[in-house]
CSV table of C-alpha atoms in Angstrom, one decimal:
chain,number,residue,atom,x,y,z
A,156,UNK,CA,41.9,151.9,140.7
A,157,UNK,CA,41.0,154.8,143.0
A,158,UNK,CA,43.4,157.1,141.0
A,159,UNK,CA,41.8,156.2,137.7
A,160,UNK,CA,38.3,156.7,139.1
A,161,UNK,CA,39.2,160.1,140.4
A,162,UNK,CA,40.8,161.2,137.1
A,163,UNK,CA,37.7,160.0,135.3
A,164,UNK,CA,35.4,162.0,137.7
A,165,UNK,CA,37.5,165.2,137.3
A,166,UNK,CA,37.5,164.8,133.5
A,167,UNK,CA,33.7,164.5,133.5
A,168,UNK,CA,33.4,167.5,135.7
A,169,UNK,CA,35.5,169.5,133.3
A,170,UNK,CA,33.5,168.4,130.3
A,171,UNK,CA,30.1,169.1,131.9
A,172,UNK,CA,31.1,172.5,133.4
A,173,UNK,CA,29.6,175.3,131.4
A,174,UNK,CA,32.3,177.0,129.4
A,175,UNK,CA,32.5,180.8,129.4
A,176,UNK,CA,32.9,182.0,125.8
A,177,UNK,CA,33.1,185.6,124.6
A,178,UNK,CA,29.9,187.0,123.3
A,179,UNK,CA,30.0,188.9,120.0
A,180,UNK,CA,27.3,191.2,118.6
A,181,UNK,CA,27.5,191.5,114.8
A,182,UNK,CA,25.4,194.3,113.2
A,183,UNK,CA,25.5,194.0,109.4
A,184,UNK,CA,22.7,194.8,107.0
A,185,UNK,CA,24.0,192.4,104.3
A,186,UNK,CA,22.5,189.0,105.1
A,187,UNK,CA,25.1,187.0,103.3
A,188,UNK,CA,28.0,188.9,105.0
A,189,UNK,CA,26.3,188.6,108.4
A,190,UNK,CA,25.7,184.9,108.1
A,191,UNK,CA,29.3,184.2,106.8
A,192,UNK,CA,30.8,186.2,109.6
A,193,UNK,CA,28.5,184.6,112.2
A,194,UNK,CA,29.5,181.2,111.0
A,195,UNK,CA,33.2,182.0,111.0
A,196,UNK,CA,33.1,183.4,114.5
A,197,UNK,CA,30.9,180.6,115.9
A,198,UNK,CA,33.2,178.0,114.4
A,199,UNK,CA,36.1,179.8,116.1
A,200,UNK,CA,34.3,179.4,119.5
A,201,UNK,CA,32.5,182.7,120.0
A,202,UNK,CA,28.9,183.0,120.9
A,203,UNK,CA,27.5,185.3,118.2
A,204,UNK,CA,24.3,187.2,117.9
A,205,UNK,CA,23.5,188.9,114.6
A,206,UNK,CA,21.4,192.0,113.9
A,207,UNK,CA,20.3,193.4,110.5
A,208,UNK,CA,19.7,196.9,111.8
A,209,UNK,CA,21.1,199.3,114.4
A,210,UNK,CA,17.7,199.1,116.2
A,211,UNK,CA,17.9,195.4,116.5
A,212,UNK,CA,21.5,195.7,117.8
A,213,UNK,CA,20.5,198.2,120.4
A,214,UNK,CA,17.7,195.9,121.6
A,215,UNK,CA,20.2,193.1,122.0
A,216,UNK,CA,22.7,195.5,123.8
A,217,UNK,CA,20.0,196.4,126.2
A,218,UNK,CA,19.3,192.7,127.1
A,219,UNK,CA,22.7,191.0,126.8
A,220,UNK,CA,26.3,191.6,127.8
A,221,UNK,CA,28.8,191.4,125.0
A,222,UNK,CA,32.6,191.4,125.0
A,223,UNK,CA,32.7,192.7,121.4
A,224,UNK,CA,30.4,194.6,119.2
A,225,UNK,CA,31.1,194.7,115.4
A,226,UNK,CA,29.2,197.1,113.2
A,227,UNK,CA,29.3,197.2,109.5
A,228,UNK,CA,29.9,200.7,108.1
A,229,UNK,CA,26.8,200.3,105.9
A,230,UNK,CA,24.4,198.8,108.4
A,231,UNK,CA,21.6,201.2,107.5
A,232,UNK,CA,23.2,204.6,106.8
A,233,UNK,CA,26.6,206.2,106.9
A,234,UNK,CA,26.1,207.2,110.6
A,235,UNK,CA,24.4,204.0,111.9
A,236,UNK,CA,27.5,201.9,112.5
A,237,UNK,CA,29.5,204.6,114.3
A,238,UNK,CA,26.4,205.6,116.4
A,239,UNK,CA,25.7,202.0,117.3
A,240,UNK,CA,29.3,201.7,118.5
A,241,UNK,CA,29.1,204.9,120.5
A,242,UNK,CA,25.9,203.5,122.2
A,243,UNK,CA,27.7,200.2,123.0
A,244,UNK,CA,30.6,202.0,124.6
A,245,UNK,CA,28.3,203.7,127.0
A,246,UNK,CA,27.0,200.4,128.4
A,247,UNK,CA,28.2,199.4,131.9
A,248,UNK,CA,29.9,196.3,130.5
A,249,UNK,CA,32.0,198.4,128.1
A,250,UNK,CA,32.4,196.0,125.2
A,251,UNK,CA,35.3,196.3,122.7
A,252,UNK,CA,34.0,197.9,119.5
A,253,UNK,CA,35.0,197.9,115.9
A,254,UNK,CA,33.7,199.0,112.5
A,255,UNK,CA,33.9,196.2,109.9
A,256,UNK,CA,33.7,196.3,106.2
A,257,UNK,CA,34.6,194.0,103.4
A,258,UNK,CA,34.1,196.4,100.5
A,259,UNK,CA,35.4,199.8,101.5
A,260,UNK,CA,34.4,202.7,99.2
A,261,UNK,CA,36.3,205.9,99.3
A,262,UNK,CA,33.7,207.5,101.5
A,263,UNK,CA,33.8,204.5,103.9
A,264,UNK,CA,37.5,204.6,104.0
A,265,UNK,CA,37.5,208.3,105.0
A,266,UNK,CA,34.9,207.5,107.8
A,267,UNK,CA,37.0,204.5,108.9
A,268,UNK,CA,40.2,206.7,108.9
A,269,UNK,CA,38.5,209.0,111.4
A,270,UNK,CA,38.6,206.0,113.9
A,271,UNK,CA,41.8,204.7,115.3
A,272,UNK,CA,43.3,201.9,113.4
A,273,UNK,CA,42.6,199.6,116.4
A,274,UNK,CA,38.9,200.0,116.0
A,275,UNK,CA,38.5,199.1,112.3
A,276,UNK,CA,38.5,195.6,110.9
A,277,UNK,CA,39.0,195.5,107.2
A,278,UNK,CA,37.9,192.1,105.9
A,279,UNK,CA,38.7,190.2,102.8
A,280,UNK,CA,37.6,186.7,101.7
A,281,UNK,CA,41.1,185.4,101.5
A,282,UNK,CA,42.2,186.6,105.0
A,283,UNK,CA,40.1,184.8,107.5
A,284,UNK,CA,43.0,184.3,109.8
A,285,UNK,CA,43.5,188.1,110.0
A,286,UNK,CA,39.8,188.5,110.9
A,287,UNK,CA,40.0,185.9,113.7
A,288,UNK,CA,43.2,187.4,115.0
A,289,UNK,CA,41.7,190.9,115.1
A,290,UNK,CA,38.6,189.7,117.0
A,291,UNK,CA,40.8,187.8,119.5
A,292,UNK,CA,43.0,190.9,119.9
A,293,UNK,CA,40.0,193.3,120.4
A,294,UNK,CA,38.5,191.0,123.1
A,295,UNK,CA,41.9,190.5,124.8
A,296,UNK,CA,42.5,194.3,124.8
A,297,UNK,CA,39.1,194.8,126.5
A,298,UNK,CA,40.0,192.2,129.1
A,299,UNK,CA,43.3,194.0,129.8
A,300,UNK,CA,41.5,197.3,130.2
A,301,UNK,CA,39.0,195.8,132.6
A,302,UNK,CA,41.7,194.2,134.7
A,303,UNK,CA,43.6,197.5,134.9
A,304,UNK,CA,40.5,199.3,136.0
A,305,UNK,CA,39.8,196.7,138.7
A,306,UNK,CA,43.4,196.9,140.0
A,307,UNK,CA,43.1,200.7,140.2
A,308,UNK,CA,40.0,200.4,142.3
A,309,UNK,CA,41.8,198.0,144.7
A,310,UNK,CA,44.8,200.2,145.1
């Protein structure tokens, strides 16, 4: 009886303990796209904040720590997405960053090609599993970098 009670108490403690989930900032000027991505990522277990403009995203970056920042290539202008990601990378919490786009024009493809393949997420409606895998990979890579930095500090 005592064992069952203890197992029950430990189970309750695990369920009531606040879970730590990765926070994602999604900057996308297209409302339908932003809401769809936000829903997909939230359903996958991420805490997602959305921003329609780079200005909104910067305000959120100044008040909240994110593990990943995703910026659409066409947030406001050709330069807005890359500038937003550059700003995010300068934050103390150093989030993983990536450009996202579902409809890449030739000009956007050239801009994305100027970034490493690791920091571009090309989305398509039929490839949700790819999107979720890339998000997990980006967050995992960030965690690895942070761990390596902390180990170097200890050494």
